[in-house]
Coordinates of C-alpha atoms in Angstrom, one line a residue:
Chain A
M10 CA 74.5 91.5 122.4
S11 CA 74.3 94.1 124.0
S12 CA 74.2 92.0 127.8
Q13 CA 78.4 92.8 128.6
A14 CA 79.8 95.9 130.1
G15 CA 81.2 98.0 128.1
Y16 CA 85.1 99.4 128.3
T17 CA 85.6 102.7 130.9
P18 CA 86.7 105.8 129.4
R19 CA 89.6 107.5 128.5
D20 CA 91.5 109.1 131.3
W21 CA 91.8 112.5 130.3
G22 CA 93.4 113.1 133.2
S23 CA 96.5 110.7 132.9
H24 CA 96.5 111.3 128.8
P25 CA 97.9 114.4 127.6
P26 CA 96.0 116.9 126.0
Y27 CA 95.5 117.3 121.9
L28 CA 96.7 120.8 121.9
S29 CA 100.2 120.9 123.4
P30 CA 101.7 124.1 122.1
E31 CA 105.2 123.4 123.0
Y32 CA 105.0 120.7 121.0
K33 CA 104.6 122.5 118.2
S34 CA 102.7 119.8 116.3
T35 CA 100.2 119.7 117.5
P36 CA 98.6 123.4 116.6
L37 CA 97.5 122.3 113.7
R38 CA 97.1 118.9 113.9
A39 CA 94.8 119.1 117.3
P40 CA 91.3 118.3 117.0
G41 CA 90.2 121.9 117.3
K42 CA 86.6 120.8 118.5
P43 CA 85.4 119.0 121.0
L44 CA 85.2 114.9 120.4
V45 CA 81.7 113.7 119.7
V46 CA 80.5 111.6 122.6
L47 CA 79.7 107.4 121.4
P48 CA 77.6 104.6 122.9
Q49 CA 79.4 101.6 122.8
S50 CA 78.0 99.6 120.2
L51 CA 79.5 95.4 118.8
S52 CA 81.9 97.5 117.1
E53 CA 83.6 100.1 119.9
R54 CA 83.2 96.4 122.1
T55 CA 85.0 94.7 119.3
G56 CA 88.5 95.0 117.9
P57 CA 91.5 93.1 115.3
V58 CA 91.8 89.1 117.4
Y59 CA 95.8 88.1 116.8
G60 CA 96.6 84.8 118.1
Q61 CA 100.3 84.0 119.0
N62 CA 100.7 82.5 115.1
A63 CA 100.9 86.2 113.9
V64 CA 103.9 87.2 115.2
G65 CA 107.6 85.6 114.3
P66 CA 109.7 82.7 116.2
L67 CA 112.3 86.5 116.2
D68 CA 110.0 88.5 116.3
H69 CA 110.5 89.6 120.2
D70 CA 114.1 89.7 119.2
L71 CA 115.3 92.9 118.0
T72 CA 119.4 91.7 117.8
K73 CA 118.5 88.8 115.9
I74 CA 115.9 90.1 113.2
A75 CA 117.5 91.9 110.6
A76 CA 121.3 91.0 112.1
T77 CA 123.5 90.7 108.7
T78 CA 126.1 90.7 109.5
G79 CA 126.8 89.6 113.3
E80 CA 125.8 91.4 116.4
P81 CA 123.7 95.6 115.9
N82 CA 126.1 97.8 118.1
G83 CA 124.5 98.9 121.5
E84 CA 123.9 97.4 125.1
R85 CA 121.7 95.0 125.2
I86 CA 119.4 95.2 127.6
I87 CA 115.9 92.9 127.8
V88 CA 112.4 94.8 128.4
A89 CA 109.6 93.5 129.7
G90 CA 106.9 93.2 131.2
Q91 CA 102.5 92.9 131.8
V92 CA 99.7 94.5 130.0
T93 CA 96.8 95.2 132.7
D94 CA 93.5 96.2 132.7
E95 CA 93.5 99.1 135.7
A96 CA 92.1 96.3 138.2
G97 CA 95.5 95.2 137.9
R98 CA 93.8 91.5 136.1
G99 CA 96.6 90.7 133.2
V100 CA 95.0 90.9 129.3
P101 CA 96.4 88.1 127.5
H102 CA 97.1 87.2 123.7
I103 CA 97.0 91.4 122.9
L104 CA 100.0 91.8 120.2
L105 CA 102.7 94.6 121.2
E106 CA 104.0 96.2 118.2
V107 CA 107.3 98.2 119.0
W108 CA 109.8 100.5 116.2
Q109 CA 113.1 102.1 117.7
P110 CA 115.7 103.6 116.3
N111 CA 119.5 102.6 116.8
A112 CA 121.8 102.6 119.8
A113 CA 123.2 106.1 117.8
G114 CA 120.6 107.9 118.0
R115 CA 119.4 107.3 114.0
Y116 CA 115.8 104.9 112.9
Q117 CA 116.1 103.7 109.3
H118 CA 113.7 105.5 108.1
A119 CA 114.4 107.3 104.9
D120 CA 112.9 110.5 106.7
D121 CA 115.8 110.5 109.6
Q122 CA 118.3 112.7 108.1
H123 CA 120.2 112.7 111.3
D124 CA 124.5 112.5 110.4
A125 CA 124.6 109.6 112.6
P126 CA 125.2 105.6 111.0
L127 CA 123.2 103.6 110.4
D128 CA 123.6 100.0 111.6
P129 CA 123.7 97.2 109.0
N130 CA 122.6 94.7 111.7
F131 CA 119.4 95.9 113.8
L132 CA 116.1 97.5 112.1
G133 CA 114.6 98.4 115.4
A134 CA 110.7 96.8 114.8
G135 CA 110.1 93.9 116.9
R136 CA 106.5 92.3 117.5
C137 CA 104.9 89.7 120.8
V138 CA 102.1 88.6 122.0
T139 CA 101.6 88.9 125.3
D140 CA 101.4 85.3 127.8
A141 CA 98.1 84.1 129.5
E142 CA 98.9 86.4 131.9
G143 CA 99.6 89.0 130.1
R144 CA 103.1 89.4 129.9
Y145 CA 106.0 90.4 127.6
R146 CA 109.2 90.6 126.8
F147 CA 111.3 92.1 124.1
I148 CA 115.1 91.8 123.2
T149 CA 116.2 94.7 121.7
I150 CA 119.4 97.6 122.2
K151 CA 119.5 101.1 124.5
P152 CA 117.7 103.5 121.4
G153 CA 120.2 106.9 121.3
A154 CA 119.3 110.5 122.2
Y155 CA 118.3 112.1 118.6
P156 CA 118.4 115.6 117.5
W157 CA 114.5 116.6 116.5
G158 CA 113.4 119.9 115.3
N159 CA 110.9 121.2 117.8
H160 CA 113.0 124.1 119.1
Y161 CA 116.6 125.1 118.9
N162 CA 119.0 122.0 120.5
A163 CA 115.8 119.6 121.5
W164 CA 116.2 115.8 121.8
R165 CA 114.4 113.6 122.9
P166 CA 115.4 110.9 125.2
N167 CA 116.1 107.7 125.1
H168 CA 112.7 106.0 124.0
I169 CA 110.8 102.5 122.8
H170 CA 107.6 102.9 120.5
F171 CA 105.1 100.7 121.1
S172 CA 101.7 100.2 120.0
L173 CA 98.4 97.0 121.4
F174 CA 95.5 96.5 121.3
G175 CA 93.4 94.6 123.8
P176 CA 90.9 93.0 123.6
S177 CA 88.7 96.4 121.8
I178 CA 89.4 99.1 119.7
L179 CA 88.7 100.3 122.1
T180 CA 91.6 99.8 123.9
R181 CA 93.9 100.5 121.6
L182 CA 97.3 102.6 122.9
V183 CA 99.7 103.9 121.3
T184 CA 102.4 105.5 123.9
Q185 CA 106.6 105.9 124.2
M186 CA 108.5 104.0 127.2
Y187 CA 111.8 106.4 128.2
F188 CA 114.3 105.0 130.9
P189 CA 115.2 106.2 134.0
G190 CA 117.3 109.1 135.5
D191 CA 117.3 109.9 132.1
P192 CA 117.9 113.7 132.5
L193 CA 116.5 114.5 128.5
L194 CA 113.0 113.6 129.6
E195 CA 112.9 117.2 131.9
L196 CA 113.5 118.8 128.9
D197 CA 111.6 116.5 126.3
P198 CA 108.3 118.7 125.4
I199 CA 106.1 115.6 124.3
F200 CA 106.6 113.9 127.6
N201 CA 105.6 116.9 130.0
G202 CA 102.6 116.8 127.5
V203 CA 101.1 114.0 129.8
P204 CA 99.7 115.3 132.9
E205 CA 102.5 115.2 136.2
A206 CA 100.9 113.1 138.0
S207 CA 101.6 110.1 135.1
R208 CA 104.5 110.8 133.9
Q209 CA 106.0 108.1 135.6
L210 CA 104.1 105.5 134.0
L211 CA 105.9 106.3 130.6
V212 CA 108.7 105.6 132.7
S213 CA 110.5 102.0 132.8
K214 CA 112.3 100.2 135.6
L215 CA 115.7 99.0 135.9
S216 CA 115.5 96.1 137.2
I217 CA 118.1 92.7 138.5
E218 CA 115.4 90.0 138.6
L219 CA 115.3 90.6 134.7
S220 CA 118.4 91.4 134.2
E221 CA 120.8 87.8 133.0
P222 CA 124.3 87.3 134.6
E223 CA 127.1 88.4 132.2
W224 CA 124.4 89.4 129.4
A225 CA 122.3 92.1 129.1
L226 CA 120.2 94.5 131.7
G227 CA 116.8 94.2 132.0
Y228 CA 114.2 97.0 132.6
E229 CA 110.6 96.5 133.8
F230 CA 107.6 98.8 131.7
N231 CA 104.7 96.9 132.8
I232 CA 100.7 98.9 130.4
V233 CA 97.5 99.7 132.3
L234 CA 94.6 99.4 129.2
R235 CA 91.6 100.4 129.9
G236 CA 89.8 97.8 131.5
R237 CA 85.7 96.6 131.7
A238 CA 83.0 99.7 132.7
A239 CA 82.3 97.3 135.7
T240 CA 82.9 94.1 136.9
P241 CA 80.4 90.7 136.6
L242 CA 78.5 90.1 140.1
E243 CA 80.7 86.5 141.6
D244 CA 84.1 89.4 141.3
Chain B
M9 CA 88.1 97.5 145.0
A10 CA 87.4 101.8 145.6
R11 CA 87.7 103.0 142.8
D12 CA 90.8 105.4 144.3
D13 CA 92.6 101.1 143.8
K14 CA 92.0 101.6 140.2
L15 CA 95.7 101.8 138.4
R16 CA 95.3 104.4 136.0
Q17 CA 95.9 104.1 132.3
T18 CA 99.2 104.1 130.8
P19 CA 99.5 107.7 128.9
S20 CA 99.0 107.6 125.2
Q21 CA 102.2 109.3 123.0
T22 CA 102.3 109.8 119.3
V23 CA 102.5 107.5 116.7
G24 CA 105.8 110.1 115.3
P25 CA 107.4 110.4 112.0
Y26 CA 109.0 107.1 111.6
F27 CA 106.1 104.6 112.4
A28 CA 107.1 103.0 109.2
Y29 CA 109.2 99.6 109.8
G30 CA 106.8 99.3 113.0
L31 CA 103.6 99.0 112.4
T32 CA 103.9 99.5 108.2
P33 CA 106.3 97.7 106.9
E34 CA 106.2 96.1 103.6
Q35 CA 103.8 99.1 101.9
Y36 CA 106.7 101.1 102.6
G37 CA 109.8 99.2 100.8
Y38 CA 110.7 97.2 104.4
D39 CA 112.0 93.5 104.2
Y40 CA 109.8 92.9 107.1
K41 CA 106.9 90.9 107.2
Q42 CA 104.4 93.1 107.8
L43 CA 100.6 91.5 110.0
V44 CA 98.2 94.1 108.1
G45 CA 97.8 95.9 105.2
N46 CA 95.7 98.0 103.3
N47 CA 94.3 95.4 101.6
L48 CA 91.4 93.8 103.9
S49 CA 89.9 91.4 101.1
A50 CA 92.2 89.5 99.5
G51 CA 91.4 86.2 98.7
D52 CA 88.1 84.3 99.1
I53 CA 86.0 87.5 100.4
A54 CA 82.4 87.6 100.5
G55 CA 80.6 90.7 100.0
E56 CA 80.6 93.7 97.2
R57 CA 84.8 95.0 96.8
I58 CA 84.9 98.9 97.3
A59 CA 87.8 101.0 97.7
I60 CA 88.0 103.8 100.4
R61 CA 90.5 106.9 99.2
G62 CA 90.9 110.1 100.6
Q63 CA 93.4 113.0 102.0
V64 CA 94.1 114.3 105.6
F65 CA 94.6 117.6 105.8
D66 CA 96.2 119.5 108.9
G67 CA 95.3 122.8 110.3
N68 CA 96.9 124.8 107.7
G69 CA 95.3 122.7 104.5
D70 CA 98.1 120.9 104.3
T71 CA 98.2 117.3 103.3
V72 CA 99.1 115.2 105.8
R73 CA 102.1 113.0 104.6
D74 CA 103.0 110.8 108.0
A75 CA 99.9 109.5 109.5
V76 CA 98.3 106.0 110.1
L77 CA 95.1 105.1 109.4
E78 CA 93.5 102.0 110.2
L79 CA 90.0 100.3 109.9
W80 CA 88.2 98.6 112.4
Q81 CA 84.7 96.9 109.8
A82 CA 81.9 93.9 110.5
D83 CA 82.1 91.6 107.0
S84 CA 79.3 91.9 104.4
Q85 CA 77.1 90.2 106.4
G86 CA 77.2 92.5 109.8
R87 CA 79.1 90.1 111.7
Y88 CA 82.8 91.4 113.0
A89 CA 85.0 88.8 113.6
H90 CA 85.6 88.9 117.2
P91 CA 84.7 86.9 120.1
E92 CA 81.8 89.6 121.0
D93 CA 80.0 89.6 118.3
E94 CA 78.2 86.1 118.8
R95 CA 77.5 84.9 115.8
G96 CA 81.1 85.7 114.9
S97 CA 81.9 85.7 110.4
N98 CA 82.0 83.1 108.9
T99 CA 83.1 84.5 106.1
G100 CA 87.2 84.2 106.2
F101 CA 87.5 88.3 107.1
A102 CA 89.7 89.8 109.7
G103 CA 88.2 93.0 109.6
F104 CA 91.6 94.9 110.4
G105 CA 93.7 97.3 107.8
R106 CA 96.1 99.5 108.7
V107 CA 97.8 102.1 105.8
G108 CA 100.4 105.0 106.3
T109 CA 99.6 108.4 103.8
G110 CA 103.6 108.9 102.9
T111 CA 103.9 106.5 99.5
L112 CA 101.2 107.0 97.0
A113 CA 100.9 110.3 95.3
E114 CA 99.0 113.9 96.9
H115 CA 99.6 111.8 100.7
F116 CA 96.6 109.7 99.4
Y117 CA 95.4 106.5 101.8
E118 CA 93.7 103.9 99.5
F119 CA 92.1 100.6 101.3
Q120 CA 90.6 97.6 99.4
T121 CA 87.7 95.9 101.9
I122 CA 84.8 94.8 100.9
K123 CA 81.6 96.9 102.1
P124 CA 80.3 95.9 105.6
G125 CA 76.5 94.7 106.1
A126 CA 74.4 96.7 108.8
I127 CA 74.5 94.9 112.2
G128 CA 71.4 94.6 113.1
D129 CA 71.6 97.1 116.1
G130 CA 69.6 99.9 114.2
Q131 CA 73.3 101.9 113.0
A132 CA 73.6 101.8 108.8
P133 CA 76.7 100.5 107.8
H134 CA 80.2 101.6 108.9
I135 CA 83.1 101.4 109.1
T136 CA 85.6 102.6 112.1
V137 CA 88.8 105.1 111.3
V138 CA 92.1 105.5 114.0
V139 CA 94.0 108.2 112.9
F140 CA 97.5 108.5 114.0
M141 CA 100.3 111.1 113.4
R142 CA 102.9 112.9 115.0
G143 CA 102.0 116.3 116.7
L144 CA 98.7 113.6 117.5
L145 CA 99.1 113.1 121.3
N146 CA 96.2 111.0 121.6
H147 CA 95.0 108.4 118.8
V148 CA 91.8 110.0 117.2
Y149 CA 87.9 107.8 116.3
T150 CA 86.0 108.2 113.0
R151 CA 83.1 107.0 110.9
I152 CA 83.1 106.5 107.5
Y153 CA 79.4 105.9 106.3
F154 CA 78.1 105.5 103.1
S155 CA 77.3 108.3 100.3
D156 CA 74.1 105.4 98.7
E157 CA 73.2 104.1 101.4
A158 CA 71.3 107.5 102.5
A159 CA 68.1 106.2 103.8
A160 CA 69.8 103.4 106.5
N161 CA 71.4 106.5 107.7
D162 CA 68.8 108.8 108.1
G163 CA 67.5 106.0 110.8
D164 CA 71.2 105.9 112.2
P165 CA 71.4 106.7 115.9
V166 CA 74.7 108.0 116.0
L167 CA 74.8 110.4 112.4
A168 CA 70.5 111.4 114.6
Q169 CA 73.2 112.6 117.5
I170 CA 75.4 115.0 115.1
D171 CA 74.7 118.4 114.4
P172 CA 73.8 117.9 110.4
A173 CA 76.3 120.7 109.5
R174 CA 78.5 117.4 110.8
R175 CA 77.2 114.5 109.4
N176 CA 78.5 114.8 106.0
T177 CA 82.2 115.1 106.8
L178 CA 81.0 111.1 108.5
I179 CA 80.2 110.5 104.5
A180 CA 82.4 108.7 101.8
Q181 CA 81.2 109.3 98.5
R182 CA 81.0 106.9 95.6
Q183 CA 82.7 107.7 92.8
D184 CA 81.6 104.9 90.4
G185 CA 84.9 104.3 88.8
P186 CA 86.4 102.3 86.2
D187 CA 86.4 98.9 86.6
D188 CA 88.4 96.8 88.5
A189 CA 90.1 100.3 89.3
D190 CA 93.0 99.5 91.9
G191 CA 92.0 95.8 92.2
A192 CA 88.2 97.0 93.4
D193 CA 85.3 96.0 91.2
G194 CA 84.2 99.5 90.3
A195 CA 82.8 101.6 92.9
I196 CA 85.5 104.1 94.6
Y197 CA 84.4 105.5 98.2
R198 CA 86.2 109.1 99.3
F199 CA 86.7 109.5 102.2
D200 CA 88.5 113.2 103.9
I201 CA 90.0 114.2 107.2
H202 CA 90.6 117.0 108.1
M203 CA 92.4 117.9 111.9
Q204 CA 90.2 121.2 112.2
G205 CA 89.0 124.5 110.6
D206 CA 85.3 125.1 108.5
Q207 CA 85.1 121.0 107.7
E208 CA 87.0 119.4 110.2
T209 CA 86.4 115.7 110.9
V210 CA 82.9 114.6 113.7
F211 CA 85.2 112.8 115.8
F212 CA 84.0 110.5 118.7
D213 CA 84.9 109.6 121.9
A214 CA 83.9 106.2 123.3

């Protein structure tokens, strides 16, 4: 049972610290005591399994799944990439869930009181399962920037929330994808909570190869999850 | 491959306050099918049906209304529905649940599930809990143990590592409620999560 290698630790040099005081929700919610190291038993090396049949045929197309009267407003984009482990090996057949505001920067959520229009043709949620090489692809609308209450005149940069599982509960990841060249990034305390050397890992790249002529620009966003701590000898 | 050649892990970011329609749409009333919810024991699942409920508290002792919790657990015979558990689960039990704290009074969460069996490696029966919320830049892991498994808990190697003064933060307290309350056969376990303070829950780095 314990012959399987465990997973590499969370790289705390790449993840943001829990306490990031510029992001004002962290001081009351960051754990106050050090985390306790937990050996990786079977409970940690296993995790929920989702197959291709978990998602509907339109779940990857956020411009379609909630459309009622027509196309949603905004700039149609393609967001695609590969999920790999730290050795660059694709992570196949794992669930990705995404959510985002609409083109006007408004979330379809009761708590979002931003004075910007909702879009009757856009919910902003989607999901897909990676293919055999770990690749995924969504079609959506470029999300708008929106104000938030963190500090005076605070605005979130354009972003899409991502939730991923990976092969075990230890490879779970929730993150946010940003867009290249967004001048709000340098002002955003959530983005800047990430150690500087890793921030650009959260910024997608405009990809002309992923773009479709006369239809939509493509953005590439690759995601790296924790991998196996040791590789088998034959590798 | 040299260590320096490894790719860096994609940094975690907070789940934020607006996860409901992406992660828990049906719970929050959105017209979008959710893949996973708070009922792990629906259908013909072997085992003792239980409910687990509680609240999440911030450093001021205020309830957190925008947390999302996930459970990962073995079936009633201690087997995980995952390829790495060579025994496999033959009960049809997927073992995964998810709930937000924004739809019940006083920001309670509640799961319906079955009590997990011991997995057979010396650990007491337990459930892995993953916690996300606005203001939490990396998810935290904790565990639920059961107050009516005192002997097994005494022999558990993980609990044995923990400062005895903090062990009880991981032990859900059994409250025998009225039959069928909240969809369970009877037993309700109370499990609160404290992000900070004297009662701070033990969080793990695995």
